[in-house]
Short mmCIF file of C-alpha atoms and ligand atoms in Angstrom, two decimals:
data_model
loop_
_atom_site.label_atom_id
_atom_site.label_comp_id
_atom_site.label_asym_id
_atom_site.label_seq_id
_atom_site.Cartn_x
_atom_site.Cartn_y
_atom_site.Cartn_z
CA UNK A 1 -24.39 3.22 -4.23
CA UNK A 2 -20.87 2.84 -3.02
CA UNK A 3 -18.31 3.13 -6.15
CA UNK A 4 -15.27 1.10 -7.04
CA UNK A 5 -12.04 2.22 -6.44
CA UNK A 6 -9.19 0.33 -8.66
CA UNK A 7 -6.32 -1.22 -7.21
CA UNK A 8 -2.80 -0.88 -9.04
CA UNK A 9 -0.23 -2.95 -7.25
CA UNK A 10 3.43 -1.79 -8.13
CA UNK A 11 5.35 -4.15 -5.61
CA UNK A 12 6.85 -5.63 -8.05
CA UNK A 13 7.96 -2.37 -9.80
CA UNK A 14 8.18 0.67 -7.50
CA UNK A 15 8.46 -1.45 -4.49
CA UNK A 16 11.50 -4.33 -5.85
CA UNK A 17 13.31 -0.49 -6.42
CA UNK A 18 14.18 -0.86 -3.33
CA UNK A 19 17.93 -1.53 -1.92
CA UNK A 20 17.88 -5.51 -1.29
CA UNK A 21 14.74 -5.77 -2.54
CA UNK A 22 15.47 -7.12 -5.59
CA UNK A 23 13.79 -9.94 -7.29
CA UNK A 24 14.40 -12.98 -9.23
CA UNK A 25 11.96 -14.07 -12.18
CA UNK A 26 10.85 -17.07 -9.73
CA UNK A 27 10.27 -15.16 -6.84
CA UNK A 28 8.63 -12.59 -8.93
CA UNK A 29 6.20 -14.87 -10.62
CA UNK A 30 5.15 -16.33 -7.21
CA UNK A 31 4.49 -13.23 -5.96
CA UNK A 32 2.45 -12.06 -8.82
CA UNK A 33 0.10 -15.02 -8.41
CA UNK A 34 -0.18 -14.29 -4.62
CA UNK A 35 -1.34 -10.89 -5.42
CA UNK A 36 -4.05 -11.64 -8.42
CA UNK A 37 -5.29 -14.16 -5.49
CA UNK A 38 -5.54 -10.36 -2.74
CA UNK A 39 -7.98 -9.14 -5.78
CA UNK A 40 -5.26 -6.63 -7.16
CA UNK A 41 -7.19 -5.17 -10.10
CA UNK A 42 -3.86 -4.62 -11.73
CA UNK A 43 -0.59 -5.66 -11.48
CA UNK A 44 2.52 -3.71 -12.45
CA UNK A 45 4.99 -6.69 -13.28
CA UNK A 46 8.42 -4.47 -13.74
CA UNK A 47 10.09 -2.13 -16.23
CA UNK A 48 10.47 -4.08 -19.14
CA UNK A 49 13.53 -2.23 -20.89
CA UNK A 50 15.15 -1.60 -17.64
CA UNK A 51 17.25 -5.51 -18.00
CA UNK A 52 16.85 -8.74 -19.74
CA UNK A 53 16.27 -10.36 -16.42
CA UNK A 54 12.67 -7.70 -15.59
CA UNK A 55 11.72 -8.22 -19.20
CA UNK A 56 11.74 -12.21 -17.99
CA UNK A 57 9.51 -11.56 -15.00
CA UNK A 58 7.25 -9.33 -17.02
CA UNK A 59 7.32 -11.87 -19.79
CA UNK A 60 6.55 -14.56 -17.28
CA UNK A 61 3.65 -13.02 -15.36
CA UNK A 62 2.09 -11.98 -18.44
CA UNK A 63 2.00 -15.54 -19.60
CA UNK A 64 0.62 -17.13 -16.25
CA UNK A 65 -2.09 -14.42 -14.45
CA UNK A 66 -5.50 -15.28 -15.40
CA UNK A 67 -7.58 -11.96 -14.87
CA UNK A 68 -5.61 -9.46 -13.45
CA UNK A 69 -4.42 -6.59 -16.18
CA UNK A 70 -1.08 -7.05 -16.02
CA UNK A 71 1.12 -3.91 -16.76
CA UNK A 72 4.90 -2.82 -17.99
CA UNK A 73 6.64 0.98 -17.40
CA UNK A 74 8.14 2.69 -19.82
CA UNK A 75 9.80 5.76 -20.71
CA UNK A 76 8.13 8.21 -23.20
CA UNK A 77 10.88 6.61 -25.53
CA UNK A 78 9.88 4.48 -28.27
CA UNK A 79 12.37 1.49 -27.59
CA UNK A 80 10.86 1.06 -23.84
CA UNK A 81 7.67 1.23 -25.41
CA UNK A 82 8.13 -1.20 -27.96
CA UNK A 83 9.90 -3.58 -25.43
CA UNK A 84 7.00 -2.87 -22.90
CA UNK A 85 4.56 -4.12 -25.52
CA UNK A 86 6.67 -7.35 -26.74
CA UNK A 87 7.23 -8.33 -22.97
CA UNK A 88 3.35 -7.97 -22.46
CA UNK A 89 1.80 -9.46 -25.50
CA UNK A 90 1.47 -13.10 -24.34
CA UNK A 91 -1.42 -11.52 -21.43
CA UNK A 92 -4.75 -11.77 -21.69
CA UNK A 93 -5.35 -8.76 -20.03
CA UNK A 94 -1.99 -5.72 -20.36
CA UNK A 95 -1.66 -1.97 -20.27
CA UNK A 96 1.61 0.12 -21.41
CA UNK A 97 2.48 2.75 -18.39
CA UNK A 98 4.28 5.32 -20.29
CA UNK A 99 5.26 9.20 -19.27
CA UNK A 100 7.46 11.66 -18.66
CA UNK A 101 8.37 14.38 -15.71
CA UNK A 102 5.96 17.24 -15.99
CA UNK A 103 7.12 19.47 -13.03
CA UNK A 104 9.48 22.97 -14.39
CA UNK A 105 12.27 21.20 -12.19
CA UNK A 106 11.97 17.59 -14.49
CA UNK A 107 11.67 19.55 -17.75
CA UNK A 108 14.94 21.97 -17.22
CA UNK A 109 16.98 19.60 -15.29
CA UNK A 110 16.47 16.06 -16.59
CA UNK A 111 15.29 17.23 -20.12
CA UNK A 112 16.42 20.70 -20.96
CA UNK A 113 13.58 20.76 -22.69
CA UNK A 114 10.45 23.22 -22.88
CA UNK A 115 6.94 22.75 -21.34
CA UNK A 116 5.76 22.51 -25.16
CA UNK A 117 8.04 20.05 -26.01
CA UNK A 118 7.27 17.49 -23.04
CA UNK A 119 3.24 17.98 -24.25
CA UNK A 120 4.85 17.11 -27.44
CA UNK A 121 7.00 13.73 -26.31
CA UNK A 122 3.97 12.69 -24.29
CA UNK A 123 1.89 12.97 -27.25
CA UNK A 124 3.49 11.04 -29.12
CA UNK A 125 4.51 8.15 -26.67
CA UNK A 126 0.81 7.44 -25.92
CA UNK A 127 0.28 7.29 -29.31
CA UNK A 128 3.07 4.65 -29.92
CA UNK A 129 1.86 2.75 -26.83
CA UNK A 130 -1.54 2.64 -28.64
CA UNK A 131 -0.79 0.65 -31.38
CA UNK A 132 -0.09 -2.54 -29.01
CA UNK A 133 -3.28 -1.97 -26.55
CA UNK A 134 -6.46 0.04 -26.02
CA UNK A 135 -5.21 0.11 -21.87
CA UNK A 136 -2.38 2.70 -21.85
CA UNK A 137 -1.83 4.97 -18.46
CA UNK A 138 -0.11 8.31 -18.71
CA UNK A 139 1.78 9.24 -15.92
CA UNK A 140 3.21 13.13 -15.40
CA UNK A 141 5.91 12.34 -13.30
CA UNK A 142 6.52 15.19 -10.42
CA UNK A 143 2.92 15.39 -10.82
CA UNK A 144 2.45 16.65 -7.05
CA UNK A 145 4.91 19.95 -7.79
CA UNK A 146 3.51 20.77 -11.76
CA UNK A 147 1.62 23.68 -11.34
CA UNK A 148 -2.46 22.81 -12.07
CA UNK A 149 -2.72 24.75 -15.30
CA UNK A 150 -0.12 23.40 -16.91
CA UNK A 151 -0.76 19.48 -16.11
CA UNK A 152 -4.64 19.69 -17.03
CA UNK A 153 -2.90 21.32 -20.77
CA UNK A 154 -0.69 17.88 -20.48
CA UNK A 155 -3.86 15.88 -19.55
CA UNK A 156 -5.98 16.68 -22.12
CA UNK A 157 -3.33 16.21 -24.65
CA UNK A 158 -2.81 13.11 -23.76
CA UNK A 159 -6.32 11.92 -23.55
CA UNK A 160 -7.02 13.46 -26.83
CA UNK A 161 -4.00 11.08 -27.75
CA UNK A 162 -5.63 7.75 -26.41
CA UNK A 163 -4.28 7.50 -22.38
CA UNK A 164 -7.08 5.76 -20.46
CA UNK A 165 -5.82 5.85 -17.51
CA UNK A 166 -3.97 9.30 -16.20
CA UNK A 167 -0.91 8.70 -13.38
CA UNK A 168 -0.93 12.18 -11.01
CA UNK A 169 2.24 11.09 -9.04
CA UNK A 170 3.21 12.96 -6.13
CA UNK A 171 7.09 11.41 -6.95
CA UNK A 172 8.67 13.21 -3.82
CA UNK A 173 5.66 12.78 -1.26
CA UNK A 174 5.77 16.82 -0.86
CA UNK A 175 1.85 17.58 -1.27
CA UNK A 176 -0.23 18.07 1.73
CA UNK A 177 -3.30 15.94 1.26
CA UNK A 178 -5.62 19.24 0.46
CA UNK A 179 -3.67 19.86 -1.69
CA UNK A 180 -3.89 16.60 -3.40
CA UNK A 181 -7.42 16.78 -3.23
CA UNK A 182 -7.48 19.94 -5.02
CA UNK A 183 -5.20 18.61 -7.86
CA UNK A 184 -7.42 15.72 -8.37
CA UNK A 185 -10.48 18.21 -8.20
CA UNK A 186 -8.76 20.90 -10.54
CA UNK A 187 -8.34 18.17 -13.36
CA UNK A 188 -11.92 17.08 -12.74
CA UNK A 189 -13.29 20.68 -13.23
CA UNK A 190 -10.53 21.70 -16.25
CA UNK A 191 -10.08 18.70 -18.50
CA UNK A 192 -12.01 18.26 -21.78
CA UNK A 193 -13.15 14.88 -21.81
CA UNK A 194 -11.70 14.04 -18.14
CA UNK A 195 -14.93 11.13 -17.92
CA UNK A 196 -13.44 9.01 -20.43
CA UNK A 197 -10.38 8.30 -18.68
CA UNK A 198 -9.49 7.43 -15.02
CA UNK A 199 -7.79 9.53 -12.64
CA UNK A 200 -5.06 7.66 -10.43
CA UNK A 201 -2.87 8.31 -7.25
CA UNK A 202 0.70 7.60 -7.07
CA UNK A 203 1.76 8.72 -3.57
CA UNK A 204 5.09 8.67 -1.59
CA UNK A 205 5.84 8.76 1.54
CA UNK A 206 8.45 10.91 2.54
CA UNK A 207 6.67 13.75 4.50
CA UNK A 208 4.43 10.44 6.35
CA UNK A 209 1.48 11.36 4.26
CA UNK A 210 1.43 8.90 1.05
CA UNK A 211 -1.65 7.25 2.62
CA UNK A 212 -3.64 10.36 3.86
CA UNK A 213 -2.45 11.72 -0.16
CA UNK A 214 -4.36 8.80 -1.33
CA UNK A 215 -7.81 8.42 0.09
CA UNK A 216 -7.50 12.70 -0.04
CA UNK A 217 -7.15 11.72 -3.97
CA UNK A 218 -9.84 9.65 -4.49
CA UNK A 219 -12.17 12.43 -2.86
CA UNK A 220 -10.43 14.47 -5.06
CA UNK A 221 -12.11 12.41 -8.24
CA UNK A 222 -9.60 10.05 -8.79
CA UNK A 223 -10.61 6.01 -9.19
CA UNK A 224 -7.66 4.13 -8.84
CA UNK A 225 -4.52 4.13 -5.94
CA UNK A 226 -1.09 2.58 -7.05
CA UNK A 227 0.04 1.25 -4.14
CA UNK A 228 2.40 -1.50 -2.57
CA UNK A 229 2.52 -4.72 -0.06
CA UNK A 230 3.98 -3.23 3.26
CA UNK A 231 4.47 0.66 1.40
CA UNK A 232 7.59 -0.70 0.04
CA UNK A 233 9.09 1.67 -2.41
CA UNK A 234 11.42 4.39 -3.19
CA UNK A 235 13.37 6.07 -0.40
CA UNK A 236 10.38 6.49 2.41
CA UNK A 237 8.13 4.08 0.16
CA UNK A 238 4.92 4.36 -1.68
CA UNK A 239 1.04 3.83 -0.19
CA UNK A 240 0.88 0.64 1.48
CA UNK A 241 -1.66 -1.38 -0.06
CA UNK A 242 -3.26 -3.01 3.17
CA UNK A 243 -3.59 0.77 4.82
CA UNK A 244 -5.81 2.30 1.61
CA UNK A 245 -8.00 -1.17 1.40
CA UNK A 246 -8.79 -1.10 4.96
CA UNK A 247 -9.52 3.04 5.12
CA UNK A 248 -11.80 2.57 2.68
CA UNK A 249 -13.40 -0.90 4.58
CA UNK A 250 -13.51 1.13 7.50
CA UNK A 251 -14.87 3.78 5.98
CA UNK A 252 -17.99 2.76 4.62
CA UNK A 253 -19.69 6.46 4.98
CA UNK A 254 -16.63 7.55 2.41
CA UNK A 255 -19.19 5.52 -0.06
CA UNK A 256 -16.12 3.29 -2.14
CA UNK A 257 -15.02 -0.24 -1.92
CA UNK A 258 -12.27 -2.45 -3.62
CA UNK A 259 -11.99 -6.16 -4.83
CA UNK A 260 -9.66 -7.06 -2.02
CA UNK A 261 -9.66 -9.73 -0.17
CA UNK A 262 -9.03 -8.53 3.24
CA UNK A 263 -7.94 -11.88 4.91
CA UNK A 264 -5.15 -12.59 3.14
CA UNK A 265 -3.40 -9.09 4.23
CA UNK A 266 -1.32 -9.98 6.87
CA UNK A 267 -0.53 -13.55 4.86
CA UNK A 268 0.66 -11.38 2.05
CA UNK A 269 2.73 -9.32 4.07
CA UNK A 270 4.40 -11.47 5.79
CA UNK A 271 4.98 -13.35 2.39
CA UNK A 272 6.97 -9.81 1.11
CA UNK A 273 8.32 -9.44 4.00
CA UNK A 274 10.29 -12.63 3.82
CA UNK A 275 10.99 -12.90 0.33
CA UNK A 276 12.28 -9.26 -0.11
CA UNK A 277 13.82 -9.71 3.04
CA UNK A 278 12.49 -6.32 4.32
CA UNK A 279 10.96 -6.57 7.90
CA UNK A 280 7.82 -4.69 8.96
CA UNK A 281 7.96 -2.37 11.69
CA UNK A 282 5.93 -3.75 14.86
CA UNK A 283 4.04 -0.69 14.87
CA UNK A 284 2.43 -0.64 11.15
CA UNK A 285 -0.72 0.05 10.56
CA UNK A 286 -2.83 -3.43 9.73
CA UNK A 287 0.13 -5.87 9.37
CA UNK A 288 2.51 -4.57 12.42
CA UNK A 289 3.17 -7.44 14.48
CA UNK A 290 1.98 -5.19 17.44
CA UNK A 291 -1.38 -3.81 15.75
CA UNK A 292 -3.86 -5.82 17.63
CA UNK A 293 -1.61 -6.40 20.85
CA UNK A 294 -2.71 -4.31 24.01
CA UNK A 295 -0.26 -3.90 26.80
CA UNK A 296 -1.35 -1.03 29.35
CA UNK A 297 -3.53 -1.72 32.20
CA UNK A 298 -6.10 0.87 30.91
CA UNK A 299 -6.47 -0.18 27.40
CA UNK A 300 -6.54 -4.31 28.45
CA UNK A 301 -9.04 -3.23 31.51
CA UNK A 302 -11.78 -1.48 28.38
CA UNK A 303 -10.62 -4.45 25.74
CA UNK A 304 -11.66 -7.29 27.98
CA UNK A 305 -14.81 -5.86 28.75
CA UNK A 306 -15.39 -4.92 24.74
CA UNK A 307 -12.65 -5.37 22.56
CA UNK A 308 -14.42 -2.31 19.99
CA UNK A 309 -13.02 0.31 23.14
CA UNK A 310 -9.52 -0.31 21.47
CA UNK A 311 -10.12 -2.10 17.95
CA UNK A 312 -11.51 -0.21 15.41
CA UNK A 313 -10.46 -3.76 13.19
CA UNK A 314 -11.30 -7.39 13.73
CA UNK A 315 -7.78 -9.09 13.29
CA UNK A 316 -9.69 -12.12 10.99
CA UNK A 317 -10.45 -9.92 8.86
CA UNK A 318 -6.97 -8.61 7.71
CA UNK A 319 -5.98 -12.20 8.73
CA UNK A 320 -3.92 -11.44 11.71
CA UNK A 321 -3.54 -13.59 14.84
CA UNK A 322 -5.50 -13.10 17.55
CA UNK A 323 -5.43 -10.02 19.62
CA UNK A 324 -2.82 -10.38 22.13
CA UNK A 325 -2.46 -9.36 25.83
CA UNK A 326 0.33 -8.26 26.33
CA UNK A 327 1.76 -8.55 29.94
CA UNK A 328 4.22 -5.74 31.28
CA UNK A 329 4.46 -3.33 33.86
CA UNK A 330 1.77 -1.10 32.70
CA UNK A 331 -0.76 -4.13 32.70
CA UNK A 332 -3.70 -4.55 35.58
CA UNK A 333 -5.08 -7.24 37.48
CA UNK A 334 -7.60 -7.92 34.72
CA UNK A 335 -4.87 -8.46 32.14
CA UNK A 336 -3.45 -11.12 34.79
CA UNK A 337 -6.14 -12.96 36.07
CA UNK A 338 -7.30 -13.24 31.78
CA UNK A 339 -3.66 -14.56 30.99
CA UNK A 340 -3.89 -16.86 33.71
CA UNK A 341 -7.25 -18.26 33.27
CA UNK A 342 -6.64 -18.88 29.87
CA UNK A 343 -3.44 -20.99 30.89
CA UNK A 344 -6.06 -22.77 33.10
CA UNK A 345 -5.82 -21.66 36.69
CA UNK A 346 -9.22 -20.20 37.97
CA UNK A 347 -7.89 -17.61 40.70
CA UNK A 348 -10.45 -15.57 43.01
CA UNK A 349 -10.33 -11.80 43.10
CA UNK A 350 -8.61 -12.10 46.43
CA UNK A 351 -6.21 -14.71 45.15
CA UNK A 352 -5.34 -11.98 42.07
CA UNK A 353 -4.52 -9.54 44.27
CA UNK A 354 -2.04 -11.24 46.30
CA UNK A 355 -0.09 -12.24 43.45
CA UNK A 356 -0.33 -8.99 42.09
CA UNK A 357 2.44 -7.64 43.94
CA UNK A 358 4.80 -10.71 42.59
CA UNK A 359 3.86 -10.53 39.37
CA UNK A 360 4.75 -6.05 39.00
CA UNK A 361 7.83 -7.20 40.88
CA UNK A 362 8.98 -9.38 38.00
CA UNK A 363 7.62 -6.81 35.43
CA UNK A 364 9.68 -3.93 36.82
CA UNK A 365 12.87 -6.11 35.78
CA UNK A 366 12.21 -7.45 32.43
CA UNK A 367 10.47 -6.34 29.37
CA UNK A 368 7.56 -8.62 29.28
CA UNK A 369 6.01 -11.41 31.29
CA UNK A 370 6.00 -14.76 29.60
CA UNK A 371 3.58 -17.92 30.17
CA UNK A 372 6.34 -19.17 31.39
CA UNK A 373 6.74 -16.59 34.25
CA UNK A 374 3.17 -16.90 34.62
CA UNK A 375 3.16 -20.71 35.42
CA UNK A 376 6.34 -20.02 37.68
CA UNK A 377 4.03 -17.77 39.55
CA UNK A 378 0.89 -19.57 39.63
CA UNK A 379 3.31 -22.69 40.86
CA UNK A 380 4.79 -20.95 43.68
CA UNK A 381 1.36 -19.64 44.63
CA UNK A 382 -0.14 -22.73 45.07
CA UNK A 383 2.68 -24.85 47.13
O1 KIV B 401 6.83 8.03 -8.44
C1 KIV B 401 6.67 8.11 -9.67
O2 KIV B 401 6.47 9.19 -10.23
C2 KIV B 401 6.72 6.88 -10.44
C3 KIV B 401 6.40 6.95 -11.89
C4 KIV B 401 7.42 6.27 -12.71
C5 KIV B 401 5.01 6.41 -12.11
O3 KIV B 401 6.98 5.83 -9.89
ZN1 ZN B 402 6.72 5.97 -7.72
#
């Protein structure tokens, strides 16, 4: 039987850190209903302390989604904990994201603190954060540089403490997904009462790998990917959400599914895209406005025939358009005589290959062939 894997959507928290990706409460709020509608299991709605105007949109959210768990970061400081919890109370559903940097570069250089005292402050923050909710996540910042043995101490002191949920960020996207892995699988194998809670992946994507990190992490143990619209995030950006849904869609044998619904992917993204004013790259995985186009002669020749030679995804089910032909230089006759059948004009095999010639001619000087080139040639043809 295939097992559940949670999905924590921090768009509107790690992903609105981005430059010009800021937010308004409005904007926010819309978005937040978008994404309980995608399935997200929960929803990280901002940073509560961090100014009046997030502890609005948190405040906001919390008041209008229905079933997702709706969640607020904090500190492991008792005033972002307390304003976490008063931002959050009017949900039906909320959990209190609290922690603190765990890695020996976090505790000497932000805290100046020991590796005692950090078990210590986590401690007790989860313990605060318990009072307002049974749902409180742990995260151990720098998770992805903290030596094992010391984060499985920091893990089991904090589930002893009440965390239910148990953040193993890789902050600075350095891990190798092995490694990862192994992390997840150390804390599996080393923490006393590890079962009770859940085990969750925080990935970035500076080395490329924040995806890879992730599904590495849930074979690894862990349950749950924090993730974002269009890998939006911090510097190189966090897992994209549509990437990890559709790895584990495609991979069925991997034996884990999500509550996502698939079609309204590409919707989504382009919904982000606009409001955050943050284009996707044509190239993305999933929601790249080139994913499901073909444009070499080879590829279009083996798509025609059976579009599964180059599509490992049907675009309805991410809800993308159509898979496009694209017409260059690079394309074949078979990519020619499809674009101009479906504009309507029936050519022979013979007739193909004598406009051929016109059409590569045209190709050579410009980027891509349009219909309307294409009627231009089919006109010419037939006078
Ligand atoms: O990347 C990170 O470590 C974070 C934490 C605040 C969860 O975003
Ligand atoms: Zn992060």
């Amino acid at each position: 039987m295939s097992q559940k894997v949670f999905i924590f959507d921090t768009t509107l928290r790690d992903g609105e850190q981005v430059p010009g990706c800021k937010l308004n409460t409005q904007e926010k709020l819309a978005l937040a209903v978008r994404l309980e509608e995608l399935g997200v299991d929960i929803l990280e709605a901002g940073f509560p302390v961090s100014s009046p105007g997030d502890f609005e949109s948190v405040n906001q959210i919390a008041k209008t989604l229905k079933n997702t768990v709706v969640c607020g970061l904090s500190r492991a400081v008792q005033n972002d904990i307390e304003v976490a919890a008063a931002a959050l109370k009017p949900a039906k559903r909320f959990r209190i994201h609290t922690g603190i940097g765990t890695s020996d570069l976090h505790i000497k250089y932000k805290f100046n603190a020991t590796r005692e005292e950090i078990i210590e402050r986590a401690v007790s923050a989860v313990k605060l954060a318990r009072n307002f909710t049974d749902d409180v996540e742990f995260y151990a910042e720098d998770a992805g540089r903290t030596d094992n043995e010391y984060l499985a101490r920091v893990i089991e002191a904090v589930v002893k403490a009440g965390a239910t949920t148990l953040n193993i960020p890789d902050t600075t996207g350095y891990c190798l997904p092995y490694q990862y892995q192994a992390k997840m699988e150390y804390l599996v194998n080393n923490v006393k009462n590890i079962d009770k809670a859940i085990l969750s992946c925080h990935c970035h994507n500076d080395l490329g790998l924040a995806t890879a990190n992730s599904v590495a992490g849930v074979m690894g143990g862990a349950r749950q990917i924090e993730c974002t619209i269009n890998g939006l995030g911090e510097r190189a950006g966090n897992t994209a959400l549509e990437e990890v849904v559709m790895v584990l869609n495609q991979h069925k044998d991997l034996g884990y599914y999500t509550n996502i619904n698939t079609r309204l992917l590409n919707p989504i993204s382009h919904e982000v895209a606009e409001i955050m004013r943050m284009g996707v790259q044509p190239n993305k995985a999933i929601v790249g406005g080139n994913a499901f186009s073909h444009s070499s002669g080879i590829h279009q020749d083996g798509f025609l025939k059976e579009a599964q030679t180059y599509e490992i995804i049907d675009p309805e089910l991410v809800g993308a358009e159509a898979s496009k032909i694209v017409l260059t230089a690079r394309s074949g006759r078979s990519a020619l005589a499809h674009r101009l059948q479906k504009l309507g004009y029936q050519y022979t095999r013979n007739d193909i290959d004598i406009l051929y010639p016109t059409f590569l001619q045209l190709a050579d000087k410009k980027k891509e062939v349009t219909q309307d080139d294409l009627v231009e040639i089919a006109t010419s043809y037939s006078k």
